[in-house]
PDB file of C-alpha atoms in Angstrom:
ATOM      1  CA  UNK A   5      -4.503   3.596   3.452  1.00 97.00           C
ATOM      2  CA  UNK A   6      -7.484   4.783   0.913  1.00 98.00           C
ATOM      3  CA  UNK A   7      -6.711   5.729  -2.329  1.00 98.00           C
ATOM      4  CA  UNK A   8      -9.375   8.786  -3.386  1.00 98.00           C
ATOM      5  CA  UNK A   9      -9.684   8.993  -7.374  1.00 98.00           C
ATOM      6  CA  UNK A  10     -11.441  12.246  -7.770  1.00 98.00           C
ATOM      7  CA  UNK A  11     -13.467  11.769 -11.190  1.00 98.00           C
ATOM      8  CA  UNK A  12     -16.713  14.106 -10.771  1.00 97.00           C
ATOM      9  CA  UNK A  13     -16.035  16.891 -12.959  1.00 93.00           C
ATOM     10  CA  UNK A  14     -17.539  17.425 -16.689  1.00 88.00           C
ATOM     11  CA  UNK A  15     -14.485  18.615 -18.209  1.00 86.00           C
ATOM     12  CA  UNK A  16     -15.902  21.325 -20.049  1.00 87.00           C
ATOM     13  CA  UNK A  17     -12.718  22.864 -21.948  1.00 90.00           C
ATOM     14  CA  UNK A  18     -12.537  19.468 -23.348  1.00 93.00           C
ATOM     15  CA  UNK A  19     -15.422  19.866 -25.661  1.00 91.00           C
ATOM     16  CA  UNK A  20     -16.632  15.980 -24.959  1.00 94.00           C
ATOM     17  CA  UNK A  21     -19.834  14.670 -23.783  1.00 95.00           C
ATOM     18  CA  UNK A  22     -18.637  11.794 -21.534  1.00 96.00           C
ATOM     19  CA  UNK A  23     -15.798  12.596 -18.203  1.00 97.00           C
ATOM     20  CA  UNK A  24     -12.309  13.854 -19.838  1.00 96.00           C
ATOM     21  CA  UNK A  25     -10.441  11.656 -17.367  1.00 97.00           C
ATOM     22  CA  UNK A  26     -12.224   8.565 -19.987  1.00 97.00           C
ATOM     23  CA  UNK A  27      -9.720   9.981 -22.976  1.00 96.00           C
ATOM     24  CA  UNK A  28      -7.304   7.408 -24.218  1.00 96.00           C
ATOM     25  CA  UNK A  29      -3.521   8.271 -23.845  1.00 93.00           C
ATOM     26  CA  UNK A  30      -2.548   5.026 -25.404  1.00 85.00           C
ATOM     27  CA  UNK A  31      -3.646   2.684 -27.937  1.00 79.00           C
ATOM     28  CA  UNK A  32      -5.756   0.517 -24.864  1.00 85.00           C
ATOM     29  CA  UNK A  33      -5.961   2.655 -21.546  1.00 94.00           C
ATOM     30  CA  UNK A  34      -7.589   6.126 -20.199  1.00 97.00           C
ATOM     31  CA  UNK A  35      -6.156   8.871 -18.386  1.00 97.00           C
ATOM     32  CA  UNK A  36      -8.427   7.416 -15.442  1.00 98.00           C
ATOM     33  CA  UNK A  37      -7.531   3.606 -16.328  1.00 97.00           C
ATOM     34  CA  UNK A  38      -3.845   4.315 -16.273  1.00 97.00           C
ATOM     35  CA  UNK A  39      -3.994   5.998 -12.807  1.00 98.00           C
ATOM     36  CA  UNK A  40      -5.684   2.442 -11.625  1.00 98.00           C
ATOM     37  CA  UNK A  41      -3.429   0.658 -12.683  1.00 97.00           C
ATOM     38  CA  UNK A  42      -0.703   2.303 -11.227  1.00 96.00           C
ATOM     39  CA  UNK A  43      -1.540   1.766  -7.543  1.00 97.00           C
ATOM     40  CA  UNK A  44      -2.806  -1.527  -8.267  1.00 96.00           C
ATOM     41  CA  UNK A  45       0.387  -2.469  -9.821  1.00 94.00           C
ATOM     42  CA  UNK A  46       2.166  -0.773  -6.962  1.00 94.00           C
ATOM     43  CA  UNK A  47       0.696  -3.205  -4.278  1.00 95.00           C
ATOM     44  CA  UNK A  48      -2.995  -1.098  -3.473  1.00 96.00           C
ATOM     45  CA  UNK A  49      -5.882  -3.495  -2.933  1.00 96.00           C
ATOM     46  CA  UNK A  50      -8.604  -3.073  -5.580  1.00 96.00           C
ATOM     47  CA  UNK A  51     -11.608  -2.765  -2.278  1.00 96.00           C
ATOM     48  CA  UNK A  52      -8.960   0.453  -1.170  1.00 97.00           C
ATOM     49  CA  UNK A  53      -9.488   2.319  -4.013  1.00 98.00           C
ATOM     50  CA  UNK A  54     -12.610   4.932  -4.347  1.00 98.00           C
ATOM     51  CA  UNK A  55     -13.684   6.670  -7.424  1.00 98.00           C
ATOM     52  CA  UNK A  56     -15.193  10.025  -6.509  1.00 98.00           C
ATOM     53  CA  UNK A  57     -17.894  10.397  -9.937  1.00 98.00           C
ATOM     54  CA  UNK A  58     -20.171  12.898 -10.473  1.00 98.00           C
ATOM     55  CA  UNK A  59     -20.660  13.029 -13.841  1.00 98.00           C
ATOM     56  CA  UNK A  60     -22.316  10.222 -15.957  1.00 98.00           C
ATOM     57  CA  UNK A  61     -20.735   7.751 -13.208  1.00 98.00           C
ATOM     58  CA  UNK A  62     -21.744   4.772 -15.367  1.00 98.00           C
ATOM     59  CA  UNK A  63     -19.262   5.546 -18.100  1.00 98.00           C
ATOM     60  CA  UNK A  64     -16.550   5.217 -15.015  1.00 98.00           C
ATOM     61  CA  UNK A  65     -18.001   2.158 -13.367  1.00 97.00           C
ATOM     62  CA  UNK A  66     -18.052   0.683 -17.262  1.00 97.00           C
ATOM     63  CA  UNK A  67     -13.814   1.773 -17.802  1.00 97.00           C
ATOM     64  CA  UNK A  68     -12.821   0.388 -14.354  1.00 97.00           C
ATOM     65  CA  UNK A  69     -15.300  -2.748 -13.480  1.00 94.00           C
ATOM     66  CA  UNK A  70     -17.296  -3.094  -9.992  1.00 87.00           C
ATOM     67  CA  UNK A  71     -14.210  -4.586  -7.844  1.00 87.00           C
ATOM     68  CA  UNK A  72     -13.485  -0.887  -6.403  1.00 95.00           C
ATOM     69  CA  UNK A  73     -15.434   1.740  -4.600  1.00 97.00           C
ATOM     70  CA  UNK A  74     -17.516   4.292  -6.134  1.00 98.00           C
ATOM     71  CA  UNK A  75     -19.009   7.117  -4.279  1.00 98.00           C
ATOM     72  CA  UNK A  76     -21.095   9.556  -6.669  1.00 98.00           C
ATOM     73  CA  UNK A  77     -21.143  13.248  -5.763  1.00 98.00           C
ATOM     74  CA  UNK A  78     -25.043  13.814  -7.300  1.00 96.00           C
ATOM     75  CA  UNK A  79     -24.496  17.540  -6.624  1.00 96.00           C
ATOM     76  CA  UNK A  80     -20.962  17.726  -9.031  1.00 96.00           C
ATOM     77  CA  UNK A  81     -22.598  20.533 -10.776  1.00 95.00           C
ATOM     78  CA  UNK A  82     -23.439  22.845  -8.320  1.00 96.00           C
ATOM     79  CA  UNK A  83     -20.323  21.839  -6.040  1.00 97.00           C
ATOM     80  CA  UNK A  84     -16.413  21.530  -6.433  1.00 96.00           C
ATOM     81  CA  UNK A  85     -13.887  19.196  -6.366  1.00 97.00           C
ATOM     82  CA  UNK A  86     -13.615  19.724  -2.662  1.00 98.00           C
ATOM     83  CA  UNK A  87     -17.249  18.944  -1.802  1.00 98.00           C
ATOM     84  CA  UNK A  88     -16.041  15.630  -3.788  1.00 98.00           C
ATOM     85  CA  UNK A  89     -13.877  14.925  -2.009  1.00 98.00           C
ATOM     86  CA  UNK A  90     -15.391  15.211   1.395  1.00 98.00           C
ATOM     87  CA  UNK A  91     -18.744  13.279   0.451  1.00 97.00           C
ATOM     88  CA  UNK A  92     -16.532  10.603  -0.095  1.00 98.00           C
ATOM     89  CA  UNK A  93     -14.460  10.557   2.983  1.00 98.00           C
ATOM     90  CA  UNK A  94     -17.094  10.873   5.556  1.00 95.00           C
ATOM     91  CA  UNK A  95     -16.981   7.348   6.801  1.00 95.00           C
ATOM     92  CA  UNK A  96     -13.031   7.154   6.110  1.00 97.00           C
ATOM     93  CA  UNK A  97     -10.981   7.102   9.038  1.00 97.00           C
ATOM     94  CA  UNK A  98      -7.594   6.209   7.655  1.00 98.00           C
ATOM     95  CA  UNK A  99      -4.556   7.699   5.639  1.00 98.00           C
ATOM     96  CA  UNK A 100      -5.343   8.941   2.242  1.00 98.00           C
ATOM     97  CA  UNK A 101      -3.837   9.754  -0.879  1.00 98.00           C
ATOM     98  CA  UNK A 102      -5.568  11.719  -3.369  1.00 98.00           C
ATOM     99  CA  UNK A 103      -5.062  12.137  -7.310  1.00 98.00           C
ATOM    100  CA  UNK A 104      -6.366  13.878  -9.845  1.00 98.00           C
ATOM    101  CA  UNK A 105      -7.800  12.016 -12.760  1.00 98.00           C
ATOM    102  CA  UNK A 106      -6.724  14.387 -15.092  1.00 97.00           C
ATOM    103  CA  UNK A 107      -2.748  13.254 -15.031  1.00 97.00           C
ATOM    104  CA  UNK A 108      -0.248  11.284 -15.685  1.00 97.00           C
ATOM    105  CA  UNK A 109       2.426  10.265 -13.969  1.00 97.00           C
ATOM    106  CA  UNK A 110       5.645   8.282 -12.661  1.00 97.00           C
ATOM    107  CA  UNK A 111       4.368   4.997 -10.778  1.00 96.00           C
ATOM    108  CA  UNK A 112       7.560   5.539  -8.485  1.00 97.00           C
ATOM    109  CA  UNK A 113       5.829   8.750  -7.311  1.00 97.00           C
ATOM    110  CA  UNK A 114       3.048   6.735  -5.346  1.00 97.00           C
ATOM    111  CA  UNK A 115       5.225   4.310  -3.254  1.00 95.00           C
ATOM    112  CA  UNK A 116       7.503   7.961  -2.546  1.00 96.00           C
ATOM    113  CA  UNK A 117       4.874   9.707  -1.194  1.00 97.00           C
ATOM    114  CA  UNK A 118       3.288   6.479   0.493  1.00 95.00           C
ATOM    115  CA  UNK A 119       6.634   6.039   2.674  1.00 95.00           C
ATOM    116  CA  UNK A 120       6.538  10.050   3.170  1.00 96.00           C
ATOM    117  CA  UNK A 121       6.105  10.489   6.870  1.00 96.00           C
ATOM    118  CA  UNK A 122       4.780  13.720   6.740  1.00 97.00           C
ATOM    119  CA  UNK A 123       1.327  14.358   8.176  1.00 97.00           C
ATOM    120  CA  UNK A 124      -0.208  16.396   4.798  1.00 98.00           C
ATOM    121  CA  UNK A 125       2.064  16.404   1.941  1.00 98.00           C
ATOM    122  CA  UNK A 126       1.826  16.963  -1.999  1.00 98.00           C
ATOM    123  CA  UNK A 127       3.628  16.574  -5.071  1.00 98.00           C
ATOM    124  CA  UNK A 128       5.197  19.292  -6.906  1.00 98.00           C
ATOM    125  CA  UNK A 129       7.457  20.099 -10.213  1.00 98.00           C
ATOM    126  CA  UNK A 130       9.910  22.413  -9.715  1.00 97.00           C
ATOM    127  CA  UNK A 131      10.938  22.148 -13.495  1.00 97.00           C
ATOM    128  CA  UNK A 132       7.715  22.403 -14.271  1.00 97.00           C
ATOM    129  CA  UNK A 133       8.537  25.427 -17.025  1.00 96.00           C
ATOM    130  CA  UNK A 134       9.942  23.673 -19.472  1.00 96.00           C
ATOM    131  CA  UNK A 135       6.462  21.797 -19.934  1.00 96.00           C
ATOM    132  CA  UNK A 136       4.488  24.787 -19.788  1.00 96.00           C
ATOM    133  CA  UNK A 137       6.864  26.373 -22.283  1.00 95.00           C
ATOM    134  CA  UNK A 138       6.136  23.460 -24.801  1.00 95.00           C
ATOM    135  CA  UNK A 139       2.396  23.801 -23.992  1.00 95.00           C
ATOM    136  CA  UNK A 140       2.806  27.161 -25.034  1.00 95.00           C
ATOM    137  CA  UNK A 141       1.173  28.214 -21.364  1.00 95.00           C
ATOM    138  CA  UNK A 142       4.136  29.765 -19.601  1.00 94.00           C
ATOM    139  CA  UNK A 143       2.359  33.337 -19.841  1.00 88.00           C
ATOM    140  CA  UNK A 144      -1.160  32.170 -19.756  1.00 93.00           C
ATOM    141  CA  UNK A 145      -1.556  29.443 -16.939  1.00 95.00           C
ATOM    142  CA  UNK A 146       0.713  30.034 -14.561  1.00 96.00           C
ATOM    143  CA  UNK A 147       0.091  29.650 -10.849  1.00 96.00           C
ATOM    144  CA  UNK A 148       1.873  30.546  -7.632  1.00 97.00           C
ATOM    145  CA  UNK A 149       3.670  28.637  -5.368  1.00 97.00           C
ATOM    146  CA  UNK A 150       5.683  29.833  -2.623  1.00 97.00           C
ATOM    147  CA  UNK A 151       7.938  27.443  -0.444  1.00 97.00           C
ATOM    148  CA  UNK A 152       9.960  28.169   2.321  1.00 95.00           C
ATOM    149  CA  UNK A 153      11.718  25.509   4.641  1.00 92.00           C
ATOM    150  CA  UNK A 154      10.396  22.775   2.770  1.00 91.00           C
ATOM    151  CA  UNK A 155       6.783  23.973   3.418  1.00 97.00           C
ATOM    152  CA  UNK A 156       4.417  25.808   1.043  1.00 98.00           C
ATOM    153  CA  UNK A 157       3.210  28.762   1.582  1.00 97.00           C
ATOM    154  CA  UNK A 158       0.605  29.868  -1.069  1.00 97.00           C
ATOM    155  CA  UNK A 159      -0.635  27.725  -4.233  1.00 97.00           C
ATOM    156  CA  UNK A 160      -2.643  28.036  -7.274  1.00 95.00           C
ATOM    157  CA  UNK A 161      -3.379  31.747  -7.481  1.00 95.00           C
ATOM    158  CA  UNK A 162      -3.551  33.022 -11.069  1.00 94.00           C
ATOM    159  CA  UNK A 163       0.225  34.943 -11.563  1.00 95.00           C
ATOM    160  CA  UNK A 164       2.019  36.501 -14.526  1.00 92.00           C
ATOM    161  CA  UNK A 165       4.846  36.816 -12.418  1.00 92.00           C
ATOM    162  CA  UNK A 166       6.880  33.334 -13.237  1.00 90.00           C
ATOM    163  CA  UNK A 167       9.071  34.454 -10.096  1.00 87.00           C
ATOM    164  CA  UNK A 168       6.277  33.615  -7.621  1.00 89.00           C
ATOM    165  CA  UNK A 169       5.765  30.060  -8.936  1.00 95.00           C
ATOM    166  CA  UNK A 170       8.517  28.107  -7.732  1.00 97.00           C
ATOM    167  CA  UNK A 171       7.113  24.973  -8.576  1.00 98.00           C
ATOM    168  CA  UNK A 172       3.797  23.997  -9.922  1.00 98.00           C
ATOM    169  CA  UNK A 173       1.311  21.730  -8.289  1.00 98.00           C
ATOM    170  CA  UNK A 174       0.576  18.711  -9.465  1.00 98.00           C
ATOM    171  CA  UNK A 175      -2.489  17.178  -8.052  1.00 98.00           C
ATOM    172  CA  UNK A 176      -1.100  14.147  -5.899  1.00 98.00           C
ATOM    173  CA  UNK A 177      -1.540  14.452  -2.095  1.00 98.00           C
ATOM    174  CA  UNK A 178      -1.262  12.407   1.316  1.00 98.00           C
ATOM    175  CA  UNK A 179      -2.801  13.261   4.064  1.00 98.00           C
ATOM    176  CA  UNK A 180      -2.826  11.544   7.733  1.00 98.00           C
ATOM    177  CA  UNK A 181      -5.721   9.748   9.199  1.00 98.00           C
ATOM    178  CA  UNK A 182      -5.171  12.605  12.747  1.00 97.00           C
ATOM    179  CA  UNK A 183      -5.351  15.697   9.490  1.00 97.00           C
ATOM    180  CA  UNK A 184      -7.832  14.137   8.324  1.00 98.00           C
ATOM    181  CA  UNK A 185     -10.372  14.080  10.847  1.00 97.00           C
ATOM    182  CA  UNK A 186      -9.337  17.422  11.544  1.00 97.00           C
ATOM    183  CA  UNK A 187      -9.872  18.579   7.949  1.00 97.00           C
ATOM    184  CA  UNK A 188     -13.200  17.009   7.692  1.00 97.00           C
ATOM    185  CA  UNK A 189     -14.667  18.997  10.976  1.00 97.00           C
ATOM    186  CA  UNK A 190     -13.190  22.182   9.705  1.00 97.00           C
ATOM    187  CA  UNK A 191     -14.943  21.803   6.198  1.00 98.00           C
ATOM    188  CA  UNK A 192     -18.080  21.128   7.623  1.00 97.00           C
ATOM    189  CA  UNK A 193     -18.035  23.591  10.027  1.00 97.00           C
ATOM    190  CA  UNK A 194     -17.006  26.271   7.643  1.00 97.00           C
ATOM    191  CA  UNK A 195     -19.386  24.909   5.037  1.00 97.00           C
ATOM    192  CA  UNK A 196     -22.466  25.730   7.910  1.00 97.00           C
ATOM    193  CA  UNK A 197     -21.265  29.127   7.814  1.00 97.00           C
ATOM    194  CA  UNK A 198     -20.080  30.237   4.512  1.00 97.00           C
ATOM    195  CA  UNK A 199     -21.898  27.984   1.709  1.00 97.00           C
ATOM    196  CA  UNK A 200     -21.788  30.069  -0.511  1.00 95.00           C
ATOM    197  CA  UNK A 201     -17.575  29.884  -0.522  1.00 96.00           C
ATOM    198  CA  UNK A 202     -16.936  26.480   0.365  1.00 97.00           C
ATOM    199  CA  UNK A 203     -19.440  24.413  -1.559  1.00 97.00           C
ATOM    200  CA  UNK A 204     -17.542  26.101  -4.644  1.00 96.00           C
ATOM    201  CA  UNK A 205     -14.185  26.061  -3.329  1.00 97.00           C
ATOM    202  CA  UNK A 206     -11.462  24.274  -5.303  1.00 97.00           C
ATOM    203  CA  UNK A 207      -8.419  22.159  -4.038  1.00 98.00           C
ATOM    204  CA  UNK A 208      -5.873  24.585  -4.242  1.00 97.00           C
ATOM    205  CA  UNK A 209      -7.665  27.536  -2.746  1.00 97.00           C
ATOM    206  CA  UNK A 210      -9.149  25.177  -0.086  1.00 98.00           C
ATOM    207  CA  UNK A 211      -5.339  23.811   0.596  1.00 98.00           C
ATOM    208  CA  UNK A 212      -4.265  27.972   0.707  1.00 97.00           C
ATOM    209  CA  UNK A 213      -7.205  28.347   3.351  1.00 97.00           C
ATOM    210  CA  UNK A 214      -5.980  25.476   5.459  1.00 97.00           C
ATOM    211  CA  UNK A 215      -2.353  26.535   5.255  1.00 97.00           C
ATOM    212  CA  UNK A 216      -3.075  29.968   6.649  1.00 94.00           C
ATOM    213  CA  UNK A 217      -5.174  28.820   9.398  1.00 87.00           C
ATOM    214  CA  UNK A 218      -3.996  25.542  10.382  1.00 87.00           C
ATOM    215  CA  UNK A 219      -1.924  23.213   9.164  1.00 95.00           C
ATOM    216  CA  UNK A 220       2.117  22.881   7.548  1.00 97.00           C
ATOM    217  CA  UNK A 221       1.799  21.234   3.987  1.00 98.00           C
ATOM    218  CA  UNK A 222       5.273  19.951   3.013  1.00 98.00           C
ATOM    219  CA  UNK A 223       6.393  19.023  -0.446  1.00 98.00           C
ATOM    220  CA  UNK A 224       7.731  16.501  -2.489  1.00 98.00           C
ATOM    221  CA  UNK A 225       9.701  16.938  -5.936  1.00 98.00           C
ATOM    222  CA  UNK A 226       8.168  14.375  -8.651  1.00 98.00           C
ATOM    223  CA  UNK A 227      10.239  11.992 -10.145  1.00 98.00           C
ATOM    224  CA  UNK A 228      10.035  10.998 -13.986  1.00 97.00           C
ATOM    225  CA  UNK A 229       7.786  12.831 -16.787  1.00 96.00           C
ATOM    226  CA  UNK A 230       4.328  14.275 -15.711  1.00 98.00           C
ATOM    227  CA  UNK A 231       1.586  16.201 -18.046  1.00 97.00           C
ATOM    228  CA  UNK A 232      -2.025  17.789 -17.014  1.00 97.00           C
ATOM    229  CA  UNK A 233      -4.754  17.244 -19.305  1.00 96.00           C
ATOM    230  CA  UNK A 234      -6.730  20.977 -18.396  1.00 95.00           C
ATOM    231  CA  UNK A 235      -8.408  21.834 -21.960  1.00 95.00           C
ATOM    232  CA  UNK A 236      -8.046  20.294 -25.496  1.00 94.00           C
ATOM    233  CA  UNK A 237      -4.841  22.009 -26.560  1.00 94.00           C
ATOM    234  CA  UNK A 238      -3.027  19.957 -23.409  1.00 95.00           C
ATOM    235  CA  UNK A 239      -4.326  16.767 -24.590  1.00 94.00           C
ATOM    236  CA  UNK A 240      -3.528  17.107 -28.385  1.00 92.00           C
ATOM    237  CA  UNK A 241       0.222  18.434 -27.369  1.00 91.00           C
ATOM    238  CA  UNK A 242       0.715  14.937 -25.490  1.00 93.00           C
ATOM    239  CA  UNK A 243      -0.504  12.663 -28.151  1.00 84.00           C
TER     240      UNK A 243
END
C-alpha cells in the first residue's frame, strides 16, 4: 500500500506565502507534519509515503526530511488537485490511500480504513454539523452528500439545503490497486478529450463523475475529533 499526501496547492484563502498545510497546530508540528506522523506511527514505511507538492516544494521537503517520496506537480497552478494526484500515481500499481493535507484527524481512522475491504472507499462525518455550526459555516459551506445502501451517491456540490448533506466529506480515501488502474485510464482518456474540464477538475466533482459512470464508492463514519483548515477563519477557530 502507497500512502498519497496531496500537498500542491497555494492555499490562497489563507493569506500566507509558503503551502497552508506548513501551519503549526501545535507548539512543534504542521498540519502536514502531523499527518506523517500518523501513518508512520501507525506501522507505514517512510519509502511508502509520497508527497504530491506543487507549490514551493522545498519548504515541504525542508518540514518532512528526504527519507519519503516527493513527486512535484510543476503545473499546480494551472491544474487541480486531481491532475496531482494522477502525476503522481502513474508508475503506482498498488493500493492507495489518499489524504488531504489540510486536516486533522483520529490516527485510529487510518488502520480502519486500511483493513476496509472495500474496493474505493472514503471517510465521512455524519455529525459533521455541529462543527460547521461552531465554525459559523452551517449556511455558507455546506456541501451535498447523498448515501443510500451504504454507498454515496453525489458529493461536494455547493447546497443551502442542510437536508441534502447527510454527511460531509472529509478528504481520506482508499482505493484498490484493480480501481486504480481503471481510474488512471479513464482520467487520461477523458483528459485527451475534454482538457479543458478535467485538468481543472477537483476531487469531489471528479469522485461525482466516476460514481455516475462507473464505479460504487462506499463510506466509512470517522471516529474521534476531525477539523478542515479551508481559509483563515477555520484555522484561527481551532487554535
Amino acid at each position: 500500500m502507497k500512502i498519497i499526501i496531496l500537498c500542491a496547492g497555494k492555499g490562497r484563502r489563507m493569506f500566507i506565502n509558503y503551502p497552508k498545510s506548513l501551519l503549526k497546530i501545535n507548539t512543534k508540528n504542521s498540519i502536514l507534519k502531523n499527518i506523517y506522523l500518523i501513518f508512520i506511527k501507525q506501522g507505514i514505511k517512510k519509502k511508502d509515503i509520497i508527497f504530491a507538492t506543487g507549490y514551493k516544494p522545498e519548504l515541504i521537503k525542508k518540514e518532512i526530511g528526504s527519507k519519503v517520496n516527493f513527486i512535484n506537480n510543476k503545473k499546480y497552478a494551472s491544474t487541480n488537485m486531481v491532475y496531482t494526484l494522477i502525476n503522481t500515481i502513474k508508475k503506482i500499481d498498488d493500493d492507495i490511500i489518499i489524504t488531504y493535507s489540510d486536516i486533522v484527524y483520529d490516527a485510529r481512522n487510518i488502520n480502519k480504513i486500511i483493513n476496509n475491504k472495500s474496493q474505493f472507499i472514503t471517510l465521512v462525518d455524519k455529525k459533521w454539523k455541529a462543527l460547521w455550526k461552531s465554525k459559523n459555516k452551517l449556511e455558507s459551506d455546506s456541501e451535498t452528500l447523498k448515501i443510500k445502501d451504504n454507498f454515496i451517491l453525489e458529493l461536494g456540490k455547493k447546497t443551502k439545503d442542510i437536508r441534502s448533506a447527510q454527511a460531509r466529506y472529509v478528504g481520506l480515501t482508499k482505493i484498490s490497486k484493480k480501481n486504480l488502474r481503471l481510474i488512471k485510464a479513464i482520467y487520461l482518456d477523458k483528459i485527451k478529450k475534454n482538457p479543458k474540464r478535467f485538468l481543472k477538475i477537483d476531487m469531489t466533482n471528479f469522485f461525482n463523475f466516476l460514481i455516475k459512470s462507473y464505479f460504487k464508492l462506499n463510506y466509512l463514519q470517522i471516529v474521534g475529533k476531525w477539523d478542515e483548515f479551508d481559509d483563515e477563519s477555520d484555522y484561527k477557530n481551532y487554535l
